[in-house]
Amino acid sequence: MKRFAIFASGSGSNAEAIWQAIADGQLSAECVLLVTDKPEATVLDRAERYGISSFSFTPKAYASKEEFEEEILVLLRTLRVDYIVLAGYMRLIGNVLLSAYPNRILNIHPSLLPAFPGKDAIGQALDANVPTSGVTVHYVDAGMDTGPIIAQASVEIEGCDRTEATRRIQTIEHQLYPRVLQQVLNQQEVFK
Ligand code: GRF
């Protein structure tokens, strides 16, 4: 069974959907660690409820991204982590982790990429008045939401305020991410 770590900075509703999918037997993989760059993030409470160990760090306490990624990498290697799953991790992944995990880092983004990359994708879509936005799961590269797309789902947001658009998009995120992880993590196993 593949082993993965979740990286998150915020509420952690996607992390929880993934942990619940494991608990429900819909995702056969093991989450062995939560990494967060926000020691106060709500995702830590959710991790505790699911019995997931966590590592929180304060980026400012390190001289550089390389330095904190090296420390994270030691942990990932100790725990024999196969994949990194970003779920609202608000930082670009640097070279240390990218080269240690080539094609083994996934992200979920709340738009139909390449439309609306970067911060506040839902706000960007609402400002642009598009009737449809959606969700993308993609591999992570050095760019901002630019890596190869694995799966997308569209969501109607016409006439929605921000709360409703967010609710619709997050509902789809919580269904899509566990499903894609089940496919990607277990598909690789076949070819190994
Ligand atoms: C999600 O919308 C995800 O697509 C984006 O950040 C948000 C994280 O939300 N990358 P949550 O912390 O999982 O609730």
CSV table of C-alpha atoms and ligand atoms in Angstrom, one decimal:
chain,number,residue,atom,x,y,z
A,1,MET,CA,0.0,0.0,0.0
A,2,LYS,CA,1.3,3.4,-1.0
A,3,ARG,CA,2.3,5.8,1.8
A,4,PHE,CA,1.7,9.6,1.5
A,5,ALA,CA,2.0,12.8,3.4
A,6,ILE,CA,-0.5,15.7,3.2
A,7,PHE,CA,0.8,19.3,3.2
A,8,ALA,CA,-1.8,21.9,4.2
A,9,SER,CA,-1.9,25.5,5.5
A,10,GLY,CA,-5.5,26.1,6.4
A,11,SER,CA,-8.8,24.6,7.3
A,12,GLY,CA,-8.1,21.1,6.0
A,13,SER,CA,-11.5,20.2,4.6
A,14,ASN,CA,-9.8,18.4,1.7
A,15,ALA,CA,-7.4,16.6,4.1
A,16,GLU,CA,-10.4,15.5,6.1
A,17,ALA,CA,-12.2,14.2,3.0
A,18,ILE,CA,-9.1,12.1,2.2
A,19,TRP,CA,-8.8,10.7,5.7
A,20,GLN,CA,-12.5,9.9,5.7
A,21,ALA,CA,-12.2,8.1,2.4
A,22,ILE,CA,-9.5,6.0,3.9
A,23,ALA,CA,-11.7,5.3,7.0
A,24,ASP,CA,-14.6,4.4,4.7
A,25,GLY,CA,-12.5,2.0,2.6
A,26,GLN,CA,-12.8,4.1,-0.6
A,27,LEU,CA,-9.1,4.9,-0.7
A,28,SER,CA,-6.5,2.2,-0.1
A,29,ALA,CA,-3.4,4.1,0.8
A,30,GLU,CA,-1.9,5.2,4.1
A,31,CYS,CA,-1.5,8.8,5.2
A,32,VAL,CA,1.5,8.8,7.5
A,33,LEU,CA,2.0,12.5,8.1
A,34,LEU,CA,0.5,15.9,8.0
A,35,VAL,CA,3.0,18.8,7.3
A,36,THR,CA,1.9,22.3,7.9
A,37,ASP,CA,3.6,25.7,7.7
A,38,LYS,CA,1.0,27.2,10.0
A,39,PRO,CA,1.2,26.0,13.5
A,40,GLU,CA,-2.3,27.4,14.3
A,41,ALA,CA,-4.0,25.9,11.3
A,42,THR,CA,-7.4,24.1,11.9
A,43,VAL,CA,-6.1,21.2,9.8
A,44,LEU,CA,-4.0,20.2,12.9
A,45,ASP,CA,-7.2,19.6,14.9
A,46,ARG,CA,-8.7,17.5,12.1
A,47,ALA,CA,-5.5,15.4,11.9
A,48,GLU,CA,-5.6,14.7,15.6
A,49,ARG,CA,-9.2,13.5,15.3
A,50,TYR,CA,-8.1,11.0,12.6
A,51,GLY,CA,-5.0,10.0,14.5
A,52,ILE,CA,-2.6,11.4,11.9
A,53,SER,CA,0.9,12.5,13.2
A,54,SER,CA,1.9,16.0,12.2
A,55,PHE,CA,4.9,18.2,11.7
A,56,SER,CA,4.3,22.0,12.0
A,57,PHE,CA,7.0,24.4,11.2
A,58,THR,CA,7.5,28.2,11.0
A,59,PRO,CA,9.1,29.1,7.7
A,60,LYS,CA,10.6,32.3,9.1
A,61,ALA,CA,12.6,30.2,11.6
A,62,TYR,CA,14.7,28.9,8.7
A,63,ALA,CA,17.3,30.7,6.6
A,64,SER,CA,15.7,29.4,3.3
A,65,LYS,CA,13.2,27.2,1.7
A,66,GLU,CA,16.0,24.7,1.0
A,67,GLU,CA,16.6,24.4,4.7
A,68,PHE,CA,13.1,23.6,5.8
A,69,GLU,CA,12.5,21.4,2.8
A,70,GLU,CA,15.6,19.4,3.8
A,71,GLU,CA,14.3,18.9,7.3
A,72,ILE,CA,10.9,17.8,5.9
A,73,LEU,CA,12.7,15.4,3.5
A,74,VAL,CA,14.5,13.7,6.3
A,75,LEU,CA,11.1,13.1,7.9
A,76,LEU,CA,9.5,11.9,4.7
A,77,ARG,CA,12.4,9.4,4.1
A,78,THR,CA,12.2,8.1,7.7
A,79,LEU,CA,8.5,7.5,7.3
A,80,ARG,CA,9.0,5.9,3.8
A,81,VAL,CA,6.6,8.4,2.1
A,82,ASP,CA,5.9,7.6,-1.5
A,83,TYR,CA,3.8,10.6,-2.5
A,84,ILE,CA,3.2,14.2,-1.3
A,85,VAL,CA,-0.4,15.4,-1.5
A,86,LEU,CA,-0.9,19.2,-1.4
A,87,ALA,CA,-4.3,20.2,0.1
A,88,GLY,CA,-4.3,24.0,0.5
A,89,TYR,CA,-0.6,24.3,1.1
A,90,MET,CA,0.0,28.0,0.3
A,91,ARG,CA,3.7,27.8,-0.8
A,92,LEU,CA,5.5,26.8,-3.9
A,93,ILE,CA,7.3,23.5,-3.6
A,94,GLY,CA,11.1,24.0,-4.0
A,95,ASN,CA,13.8,22.0,-5.7
A,96,VAL,CA,14.7,19.9,-2.7
A,97,LEU,CA,11.3,18.2,-2.6
A,98,LEU,CA,10.6,18.4,-6.4
A,99,SER,CA,13.8,16.5,-7.2
A,100,ALA,CA,13.2,14.0,-4.4
A,101,TYR,CA,9.6,13.3,-5.5
A,102,PRO,CA,9.5,13.7,-9.3
A,103,ASN,CA,5.9,13.1,-10.5
A,104,ARG,CA,5.0,12.1,-7.0
A,105,ILE,CA,3.6,15.4,-5.8
A,106,LEU,CA,-0.1,16.2,-6.4
A,107,ASN,CA,-2.2,19.4,-5.9
A,108,ILE,CA,-5.8,20.3,-6.0
A,109,HIS,CA,-6.8,23.8,-7.3
A,110,PRO,CA,-10.3,25.4,-7.3
A,111,SER,CA,-10.6,26.3,-11.0
A,112,LEU,CA,-10.4,24.7,-14.4
A,113,LEU,CA,-6.7,25.2,-15.0
A,114,PRO,CA,-5.0,26.8,-16.9
A,115,ALA,CA,-7.8,29.4,-16.1
A,116,PHE,CA,-7.4,31.3,-12.8
A,117,PRO,CA,-4.1,29.9,-11.4
A,118,GLY,CA,-2.7,31.3,-8.1
A,119,LYS,CA,-4.5,32.8,-5.1
A,120,ASP,CA,-8.2,33.2,-4.8
A,121,ALA,CA,-9.2,31.3,-7.9
A,122,ILE,CA,-12.8,31.3,-6.9
A,123,GLY,CA,-12.8,35.1,-6.5
A,124,GLN,CA,-11.0,35.4,-9.9
A,125,ALA,CA,-13.7,33.3,-11.6
A,126,LEU,CA,-16.5,35.3,-10.0
A,127,ASP,CA,-14.8,38.6,-11.0
A,128,ALA,CA,-14.5,37.3,-14.6
A,129,ASN,CA,-18.2,36.5,-14.6
A,130,VAL,CA,-17.7,33.0,-16.1
A,131,PRO,CA,-20.8,30.8,-15.8
A,132,THR,CA,-18.7,27.7,-15.1
A,133,SER,CA,-15.6,27.1,-13.1
A,134,GLY,CA,-14.4,23.9,-11.5
A,135,VAL,CA,-11.7,21.9,-9.9
A,136,THR,CA,-8.3,20.5,-11.2
A,137,VAL,CA,-6.0,17.9,-9.7
A,138,HIS,CA,-2.5,18.1,-11.2
A,139,TYR,CA,1.0,17.0,-10.7
A,140,VAL,CA,3.2,19.7,-9.2
A,141,ASP,CA,6.2,21.3,-11.0
A,142,ALA,CA,8.2,24.4,-10.2
A,143,GLY,CA,5.5,26.8,-11.4
A,144,MET,CA,2.3,28.2,-9.8
A,145,ASP,CA,-0.4,25.6,-10.7
A,146,THR,CA,1.3,24.7,-14.0
A,147,GLY,CA,2.0,21.0,-13.8
A,148,PRO,CA,0.4,18.3,-15.9
A,149,ILE,CA,-3.3,17.9,-15.4
A,150,ILE,CA,-4.6,14.6,-14.1
A,151,ALA,CA,-8.4,15.3,-13.7
A,152,GLN,CA,-10.9,18.1,-13.8
A,153,ALA,CA,-14.5,18.6,-12.9
A,154,SER,CA,-16.7,21.5,-13.8
A,155,VAL,CA,-19.0,23.4,-11.5
A,156,GLU,CA,-21.7,25.8,-12.4
A,157,ILE,CA,-21.2,29.1,-10.6
A,158,GLU,CA,-23.5,31.4,-12.6
A,159,GLY,CA,-25.4,33.7,-10.3
A,160,CYS,CA,-23.6,32.4,-7.2
A,161,ASP,CA,-22.2,34.6,-4.5
A,162,ARG,CA,-18.8,33.8,-3.1
A,163,THR,CA,-20.2,31.6,-0.3
A,164,GLU,CA,-22.3,29.5,-2.6
A,165,ALA,CA,-19.6,29.2,-5.3
A,166,THR,CA,-17.1,28.1,-2.6
A,167,ARG,CA,-19.6,25.5,-1.2
A,168,ARG,CA,-20.2,24.0,-4.7
A,169,ILE,CA,-16.6,23.9,-5.6
A,170,GLN,CA,-15.5,22.4,-2.3
A,171,THR,CA,-18.2,19.8,-2.5
A,172,ILE,CA,-16.7,18.6,-5.8
A,173,GLU,CA,-13.2,18.8,-4.5
A,174,HIS,CA,-14.0,16.5,-1.6
A,175,GLN,CA,-15.3,13.9,-4.0
A,176,LEU,CA,-12.7,14.3,-6.7
A,177,TYR,CA,-9.4,14.3,-4.7
A,178,PRO,CA,-9.9,10.9,-2.9
A,179,ARG,CA,-11.0,9.3,-6.2
A,180,VAL,CA,-8.0,10.6,-8.1
A,181,LEU,CA,-5.6,9.6,-5.3
A,182,GLN,CA,-7.1,6.1,-5.4
A,183,GLN,CA,-6.4,5.9,-9.2
A,184,VAL,CA,-3.0,7.5,-9.2
A,185,LEU,CA,-1.5,5.9,-6.2
A,186,ASN,CA,-2.7,2.4,-7.1
A,187,GLN,CA,-2.2,2.7,-10.8
A,188,GLN,CA,1.6,3.3,-10.4
A,189,GLU,CA,1.7,0.1,-8.4
A,190,VAL,CA,0.7,-1.9,-11.5
A,191,PHE,CA,3.6,-0.7,-13.5
A,192,LYS,CA,6.2,-1.1,-10.9
B,1,GRF,C1,-9.0,24.3,-1.6
B,1,GRF,O1,-10.0,25.0,-2.3
B,1,GRF,C2,-7.9,23.8,-2.6
B,1,GRF,O2,-8.4,23.6,-3.9
B,1,GRF,C3,-7.0,25.0,-2.6
B,1,GRF,O3,-7.0,25.4,-1.2
B,1,GRF,C4,-8.2,25.1,-0.7
B,1,GRF,C5,-8.0,24.4,0.6
B,1,GRF,O4,-9.2,24.2,1.4
B,1,GRF,N1,-5.7,24.5,-3.0
B,1,GRF,P1,-9.2,23.3,2.6
B,1,GRF,O5,-8.1,23.7,3.6
B,1,GRF,O6,-8.9,21.9,2.1
B,1,GRF,O7,-10.5,23.4,3.3
